[in-house]
Amino acid sequence: MFLALLELRAARGRFLLMGSVVVLVAALVGIVSGFTTGLGDDTVSALRRLPATHVAFASGSESDQFARSLIDVRTADGWSREKDIDATPLGVTITRGTTGRGTEVDLAAFGIAPGAFTDPGADDGEPLDPTHPHGVVVSRQLVDEGVRVGDTLVIDRLGIRLDVVGSTGRSSYGHVPAAYVTTDTWRQIRFTTPGARGTGAGGLPVQYSAMALRLPDGTGAAALDAADRRHDTTTVPLETAFTAAPGYDGERLTMTSIQTFLFLIAPLVVGAFFAVWTVQRTPELALLRAMGASRRRLLGHTLTQAAVVVATGTAVGAALAAGLGTLVGDKVPFSLPAGTLVATMASVALVGLAGSALTLRRVTTVDPMTMLGAAR
């Protein structure tokens, strides 16, 4: 141990260079992990916030289900009558609006039944009220963009006027801030023809994007399949419904691919450095063997150096990644919770040490006669 640390100090330039590479790799992995989590949250946080276990879509809508699926009133009533299942209609559509003060915003309109288990309530102001059908509860992102409780929000091209009655926590869908309206108001937004002002919801189709379901524990797949056949729907777990959000699968695949390549690069870089380092100090290792050092001690010597370099570099890289998250704040979709950061950095350290293990065979097979022969 003492010799390993002494060698680190003697060759600090080389080890600092290697440590810098580990720092950059660890920081990049942490940053990519933060963007992966942040982009995922920015795409599906409104869905993740739903206290539902499953979502039922209309049969035949295989992709972009929230945009293509349409559940009619007969299907909605049928699900509502299912025993031991809480079911409520859910509408999802992306639109754009302007406040009376001229603030233009994009919003993902979530149509919910006031008082249903999908109702988010309100942190400020009032929750949705069936007696106030054109009320809207906006998410925190819309408040940050300038929408205030008491504003009037006019949906572009439709002329539908919404009264901002409350605000709730941060939630978004497809990178668009969520806004919660009644199902009747959602139907107006979804089915009203642009330019047709003041038609109301009476003459519009009574349809919804999906049914949000809350199933009791122990509900079997057979019972769920039977209910789907009765109602001509396709039911998926809530986590699976995340893939129905626009861009969710593509973003995760891209960011995960980048992370995978970084995890492959880390052991190769660390392994290459320690392979060269082992070749350069072969005479010193041979001398230690000639003086009676065991293979176990040489292994400990090498692993100590690798552990110090990898652990220190990973810790500094983690600090850089966390610092970036603090710096960007809410300006970009970046989220790096402590648990995710620790798990990511532990993975980087493990693959880095795995790379150093590529050199262990050369360390254990070094011949003491190499040094003795060099002295002749």
Coordinates of C-alpha atoms in Angstrom, one line a residue:
M1 CA 0.0 0.0 0.0
F2 CA 2.8 2.4 0.9
L3 CA 4.7 1.7 -2.3
A4 CA 1.6 2.1 -4.3
L5 CA 0.8 5.6 -2.9
L6 CA 4.5 6.6 -3.1
E7 CA 4.5 5.7 -6.8
L8 CA 1.3 7.7 -7.3
R9 CA 3.2 10.7 -5.9
A10 CA 6.4 10.1 -7.8
A11 CA 4.5 9.8 -11.2
R12 CA 1.8 12.3 -10.3
G13 CA 1.9 13.9 -13.8
R14 CA 0.9 10.7 -15.5
F15 CA -1.7 9.8 -12.9
L16 CA -3.2 13.3 -13.0
L17 CA -3.5 13.0 -16.8
M18 CA -5.3 9.7 -16.4
G19 CA -7.4 11.0 -13.6
S20 CA -8.5 13.9 -15.7
V21 CA -9.7 11.5 -18.4
V22 CA -11.7 9.6 -15.7
V23 CA -13.1 12.9 -14.5
L24 CA -14.3 13.9 -17.9
V25 CA -15.8 10.4 -18.6
A26 CA -17.6 10.4 -15.2
A27 CA -18.9 14.0 -15.6
L28 CA -20.1 13.2 -19.1
V29 CA -21.9 10.0 -17.9
G30 CA -23.5 12.0 -15.1
I31 CA -24.6 14.8 -17.4
V32 CA -26.1 12.4 -19.9
S33 CA -27.9 10.6 -17.0
G34 CA -29.3 13.9 -15.8
F35 CA -30.5 14.8 -19.3
T36 CA -32.0 11.3 -19.7
T37 CA -34.0 11.7 -16.5
G38 CA -34.9 15.3 -17.1
L39 CA -36.1 14.7 -20.6
G40 CA -38.1 11.7 -19.4
D41 CA -39.7 13.8 -16.7
D42 CA -40.4 16.6 -19.2
T43 CA -42.1 14.2 -21.5
V44 CA -44.3 12.1 -19.2
S45 CA -44.4 13.8 -15.7
A46 CA -48.1 14.6 -16.2
L47 CA -48.8 10.9 -16.9
R48 CA -46.5 9.8 -14.1
R49 CA -48.4 12.0 -11.7
L50 CA -51.7 10.2 -12.5
P51 CA -52.7 8.0 -9.5
A52 CA -53.7 5.3 -12.0
T53 CA -52.4 1.7 -12.4
H54 CA -53.5 1.2 -16.0
V55 CA -54.7 3.1 -19.1
A56 CA -57.2 1.7 -21.6
F57 CA -57.0 2.8 -25.2
A58 CA -59.3 2.1 -28.1
S59 CA -58.4 -1.1 -29.9
G60 CA -56.4 -0.6 -33.1
S61 CA -54.4 2.5 -31.8
E62 CA -51.0 1.0 -31.8
S63 CA -48.8 4.1 -31.8
D64 CA -49.2 7.7 -30.6
Q65 CA -52.2 6.4 -28.7
F66 CA -53.3 9.5 -26.9
A67 CA -53.6 11.3 -30.3
R68 CA -55.2 8.4 -32.2
S69 CA -57.3 6.6 -29.6
L70 CA -61.0 7.6 -29.1
I71 CA -63.1 6.1 -26.4
D72 CA -66.8 6.5 -26.9
V73 CA -69.4 7.1 -24.2
R74 CA -70.6 3.5 -24.3
T75 CA -67.1 2.2 -23.6
A76 CA -66.5 4.7 -20.9
D77 CA -69.8 3.7 -19.2
G78 CA -68.9 0.1 -19.5
W79 CA -65.6 0.5 -17.8
S80 CA -67.2 2.6 -15.1
R81 CA -69.5 -0.3 -14.3
E82 CA -66.7 -2.8 -13.9
K83 CA -66.7 -4.3 -10.4
D84 CA -63.8 -3.3 -8.1
I85 CA -62.2 -1.0 -10.8
D86 CA -62.1 2.8 -10.5
A87 CA -62.4 4.1 -14.1
T88 CA -62.6 7.7 -15.3
P89 CA -62.3 9.3 -18.7
L90 CA -59.1 11.0 -19.7
G91 CA -58.5 13.4 -22.5
V92 CA -55.0 14.5 -23.7
T93 CA -54.3 17.0 -26.5
I94 CA -51.7 19.7 -27.2
T95 CA -52.8 23.1 -28.1
R96 CA -51.8 26.8 -27.7
G97 CA -53.4 29.8 -26.0
T98 CA -52.9 33.5 -25.2
T99 CA -53.8 35.2 -22.0
G100 CA -55.6 38.6 -21.8
R101 CA -52.2 40.2 -21.0
G102 CA -50.7 38.9 -24.3
T103 CA -48.7 35.9 -22.9
E104 CA -48.6 33.2 -25.5
V105 CA -48.1 29.6 -24.2
D106 CA -48.2 26.0 -25.4
L107 CA -50.2 23.7 -23.2
A108 CA -51.1 20.0 -23.0
A109 CA -54.8 20.0 -22.1
F110 CA -55.7 17.1 -19.8
G111 CA -59.4 16.5 -19.7
I112 CA -60.5 15.1 -16.3
A113 CA -63.7 14.7 -14.4
P114 CA -63.7 17.1 -11.4
G115 CA -63.4 15.2 -8.1
A116 CA -62.2 11.9 -9.9
F117 CA -59.1 10.3 -8.7
T118 CA -57.2 11.9 -11.6
D119 CA -58.1 15.4 -10.4
P120 CA -54.8 17.0 -9.3
G121 CA -56.6 19.6 -7.1
A122 CA -54.8 22.9 -6.7
D123 CA -51.8 24.2 -4.7
D124 CA -52.9 27.8 -5.3
G125 CA -56.3 29.0 -6.1
E126 CA -59.3 26.7 -6.5
P127 CA -59.5 23.2 -8.0
L128 CA -61.7 22.4 -11.0
D129 CA -65.4 22.7 -10.3
P130 CA -68.2 21.2 -12.4
T131 CA -70.3 24.3 -11.8
H132 CA -67.5 26.4 -13.5
P133 CA -67.0 24.3 -16.7
H134 CA -64.5 26.7 -18.3
G135 CA -62.1 26.7 -15.4
V136 CA -58.5 25.5 -15.9
V137 CA -55.8 24.6 -13.4
V138 CA -52.3 25.2 -14.8
S139 CA -49.0 23.6 -13.9
R140 CA -46.1 25.4 -12.3
Q141 CA -44.3 25.8 -15.7
L142 CA -47.1 27.9 -17.1
V143 CA -47.0 30.1 -14.0
D144 CA -43.3 30.5 -14.6
E145 CA -44.1 31.5 -18.2
G146 CA -46.4 34.3 -17.0
V147 CA -49.9 32.7 -16.6
R148 CA -51.5 33.8 -13.4
V149 CA -54.6 32.7 -11.4
G150 CA -57.4 35.0 -12.5
D151 CA -56.2 35.3 -16.1
T152 CA -58.3 34.4 -19.1
L153 CA -56.7 32.0 -21.5
V154 CA -58.0 32.0 -25.1
I155 CA -57.3 28.9 -27.1
D156 CA -55.8 29.9 -30.5
R157 CA -58.0 29.5 -33.6
L158 CA -60.9 28.2 -31.5
G159 CA -61.8 31.2 -29.4
I160 CA -62.5 29.0 -26.4
R161 CA -62.1 31.1 -23.3
L162 CA -60.7 29.5 -20.1
D163 CA -60.6 31.1 -16.7
V164 CA -57.4 30.2 -14.8
V165 CA -58.8 29.2 -11.4
G166 CA -55.7 27.5 -9.8
S167 CA -52.2 26.2 -10.2
T168 CA -50.6 22.9 -9.3
G169 CA -47.2 21.3 -9.3
R170 CA -44.8 20.9 -12.2
S171 CA -46.1 18.5 -14.8
S172 CA -45.7 18.3 -18.5
Y173 CA -46.5 16.0 -21.5
G174 CA -44.3 15.9 -24.6
H175 CA -42.2 18.8 -23.3
V176 CA -45.4 20.9 -23.1
P177 CA -46.7 22.2 -19.7
A178 CA -49.9 20.5 -18.6
A179 CA -53.2 22.3 -18.0
Y180 CA -56.2 20.5 -16.4
V181 CA -59.7 21.2 -17.7
T182 CA -63.0 19.4 -17.4
T183 CA -63.8 16.6 -19.9
D184 CA -66.5 18.8 -21.6
T185 CA -64.0 21.6 -22.1
W186 CA -61.4 19.2 -23.4
R187 CA -64.0 17.9 -26.0
Q188 CA -64.4 21.5 -27.2
I189 CA -60.7 21.9 -27.6
R190 CA -60.2 18.5 -29.3
F191 CA -63.2 18.5 -31.6
T192 CA -64.1 22.1 -32.4
T193 CA -63.3 23.1 -35.9
P194 CA -61.0 26.1 -36.1
G195 CA -63.0 29.3 -36.7
A196 CA -66.2 27.8 -35.4
R197 CA -66.6 30.0 -32.3
G198 CA -69.1 29.5 -29.5
T199 CA -70.5 26.2 -30.5
G200 CA -70.3 24.7 -27.0
A201 CA -69.8 21.0 -26.2
G202 CA -73.4 19.9 -26.9
G203 CA -73.0 19.0 -30.6
L204 CA -69.6 17.5 -30.3
P205 CA -68.7 13.8 -30.1
V206 CA -68.8 12.4 -26.6
Q207 CA -65.4 10.7 -26.9
Y208 CA -62.1 10.7 -24.9
S209 CA -58.5 9.8 -25.5
A210 CA -58.5 6.9 -23.0
M211 CA -59.8 5.6 -19.7
A212 CA -57.6 5.9 -16.6
L213 CA -58.0 2.8 -14.4
R214 CA -57.1 2.0 -10.8
L215 CA -57.1 -1.7 -10.4
P216 CA -57.0 -3.5 -7.0
D217 CA -53.9 -5.6 -6.2
G218 CA -54.0 -9.1 -7.5
T219 CA -56.1 -8.3 -10.6
G220 CA -55.0 -11.0 -13.1
A221 CA -54.2 -10.7 -16.8
A222 CA -57.1 -13.0 -17.7
A223 CA -59.6 -10.7 -16.0
L224 CA -58.1 -7.7 -17.7
D225 CA -58.1 -9.4 -21.1
A226 CA -61.8 -10.3 -20.7
A227 CA -62.7 -6.7 -19.8
D228 CA -60.8 -5.5 -22.9
R229 CA -62.8 -7.9 -25.1
R230 CA -66.1 -6.7 -23.6
H231 CA -65.2 -3.0 -24.2
D232 CA -63.1 -3.3 -27.4
T233 CA -60.1 -1.7 -25.7
T234 CA -56.4 -2.4 -25.1
T235 CA -55.3 -1.9 -21.5
V236 CA -51.6 -1.3 -20.6
P237 CA -49.9 -0.5 -17.3
L238 CA -49.3 3.2 -16.7
E239 CA -45.6 2.8 -17.2
T240 CA -46.2 1.3 -20.6
A241 CA -48.5 4.2 -21.5
F242 CA -45.5 6.5 -21.2
T243 CA -44.4 5.3 -24.6
A244 CA -47.6 6.9 -26.1
A245 CA -46.1 10.3 -25.3
P246 CA -44.6 11.9 -28.3
G247 CA -40.8 11.4 -28.6
Y248 CA -40.5 9.4 -25.4
D249 CA -39.1 6.2 -26.9
G250 CA -36.8 8.0 -29.3
E251 CA -35.3 10.2 -26.6
R252 CA -34.7 7.4 -24.2
L253 CA -33.1 5.2 -26.9
T254 CA -30.8 8.0 -27.9
M255 CA -29.6 8.9 -24.4
T256 CA -29.3 5.3 -23.3
S257 CA -27.1 4.6 -26.4
I258 CA -24.8 7.4 -25.5
Q259 CA -24.6 6.2 -21.9
T260 CA -23.8 2.6 -23.1
F261 CA -21.0 3.8 -25.3
L262 CA -19.5 5.8 -22.4
F263 CA -19.6 2.8 -20.2
L264 CA -17.8 0.9 -22.9
I265 CA -15.2 3.6 -23.3
A266 CA -14.4 4.0 -19.6
P267 CA -12.9 0.5 -19.1
L268 CA -11.0 0.6 -22.4
V269 CA -9.4 3.9 -21.5
V270 CA -8.5 2.9 -18.0
G271 CA -7.3 -0.5 -19.1
A272 CA -5.1 0.9 -21.8
F273 CA -3.4 3.3 -19.4
F274 CA -2.7 0.7 -16.8
A275 CA -1.5 -1.7 -19.5
V276 CA 1.1 0.8 -20.6
W277 CA 1.9 1.7 -17.1
T278 CA 2.5 -2.0 -16.2
V279 CA 4.8 -2.5 -19.2
Q280 CA 6.8 0.6 -18.2
R281 CA 7.3 -0.6 -14.6
T282 CA 7.9 -4.3 -15.4
P283 CA 11.5 -4.1 -14.0
E284 CA 10.2 -2.6 -10.7
L285 CA 7.6 -5.4 -10.4
A286 CA 10.3 -8.0 -11.2
L287 CA 12.5 -6.5 -8.5
L288 CA 9.7 -6.8 -5.9
R289 CA 9.1 -10.4 -6.9
A290 CA 12.8 -11.1 -6.6
M291 CA 12.8 -9.6 -3.1
G292 CA 10.0 -11.9 -2.1
A293 CA 6.8 -10.0 -2.7
S294 CA 3.9 -12.3 -3.3
R295 CA 1.6 -12.1 -6.3
R296 CA -1.2 -11.1 -3.9
R297 CA 0.8 -8.1 -2.8
L298 CA 1.5 -7.1 -6.4
L299 CA -2.1 -7.3 -7.2
G300 CA -3.0 -5.2 -4.2
H301 CA -0.3 -2.7 -5.3
T302 CA -1.9 -2.4 -8.8
L303 CA -5.5 -2.4 -7.6
T304 CA -4.8 0.3 -5.0
Q305 CA -3.4 2.6 -7.7
A306 CA -6.3 1.9 -10.0
A307 CA -8.9 2.4 -7.1
V308 CA -7.4 5.8 -6.1
V309 CA -7.3 7.1 -9.6
V310 CA -10.8 5.9 -10.6
A311 CA -12.4 6.8 -7.3
T312 CA -10.9 10.3 -7.1
G313 CA -11.7 10.9 -10.8
T314 CA -15.3 9.6 -10.4
A315 CA -15.9 11.8 -7.3
V316 CA -14.7 14.9 -9.1
G317 CA -16.8 14.0 -12.2
A318 CA -19.8 13.6 -10.0
A319 CA -19.3 17.0 -8.4
L320 CA -19.0 18.6 -11.9
A321 CA -22.2 16.9 -13.0
A322 CA -24.1 17.9 -9.9
G323 CA -22.7 21.4 -10.3
L324 CA -24.0 21.6 -13.8
G325 CA -27.5 20.6 -12.6
T326 CA -27.5 23.4 -10.0
L327 CA -26.2 25.9 -12.6
V328 CA -28.8 25.2 -15.3
G329 CA -31.7 25.0 -12.8
D330 CA -35.1 24.8 -14.6
K331 CA -33.8 26.3 -17.8
V332 CA -33.3 22.9 -19.4
P333 CA -34.9 19.5 -18.7
F334 CA -32.1 18.3 -16.4
S335 CA -32.7 16.1 -13.3
L336 CA -30.1 14.3 -11.4
P337 CA -31.4 13.1 -8.0
A338 CA -28.8 12.0 -5.4
G339 CA -29.8 8.3 -5.8
T340 CA -29.4 8.4 -9.5
L341 CA -26.1 10.2 -9.2
V342 CA -24.7 7.7 -6.7
A343 CA -25.8 4.7 -8.8
T344 CA -24.4 6.2 -12.0
M345 CA -21.0 7.1 -10.5
A346 CA -20.8 3.7 -8.8
S347 CA -21.3 2.1 -12.2
V348 CA -18.5 4.3 -13.7
A349 CA -16.2 3.3 -10.9
L350 CA -16.9 -0.4 -11.4
V351 CA -16.4 -0.4 -15.1
G352 CA -13.2 1.6 -14.6
L353 CA -11.8 -0.9 -12.2
A354 CA -12.9 -3.7 -14.5
G355 CA -10.7 -2.0 -17.2
S356 CA -7.7 -2.1 -14.8
A357 CA -8.3 -5.8 -14.3
L358 CA -7.2 -6.3 -17.9
T359 CA -3.6 -5.8 -16.7
L360 CA -3.7 -8.1 -13.7
R361 CA -2.4 -11.2 -15.6
R362 CA 0.7 -9.3 -16.6
V363 CA 1.3 -8.3 -13.0
T364 CA 0.9 -11.8 -11.6
T365 CA 3.1 -13.4 -14.3
V366 CA 6.1 -11.1 -14.1
D367 CA 9.3 -13.0 -13.9
P368 CA 11.8 -12.0 -11.2
M369 CA 14.6 -13.3 -13.5
T370 CA 13.9 -10.3 -15.7
M371 CA 15.5 -8.0 -13.1
L372 CA 18.2 -10.4 -12.2
G373 CA 19.1 -10.9 -15.8
A374 CA 19.2 -7.1 -16.4
A375 CA 21.8 -6.8 -13.7
R376 CA 24.3 -9.0 -15.4

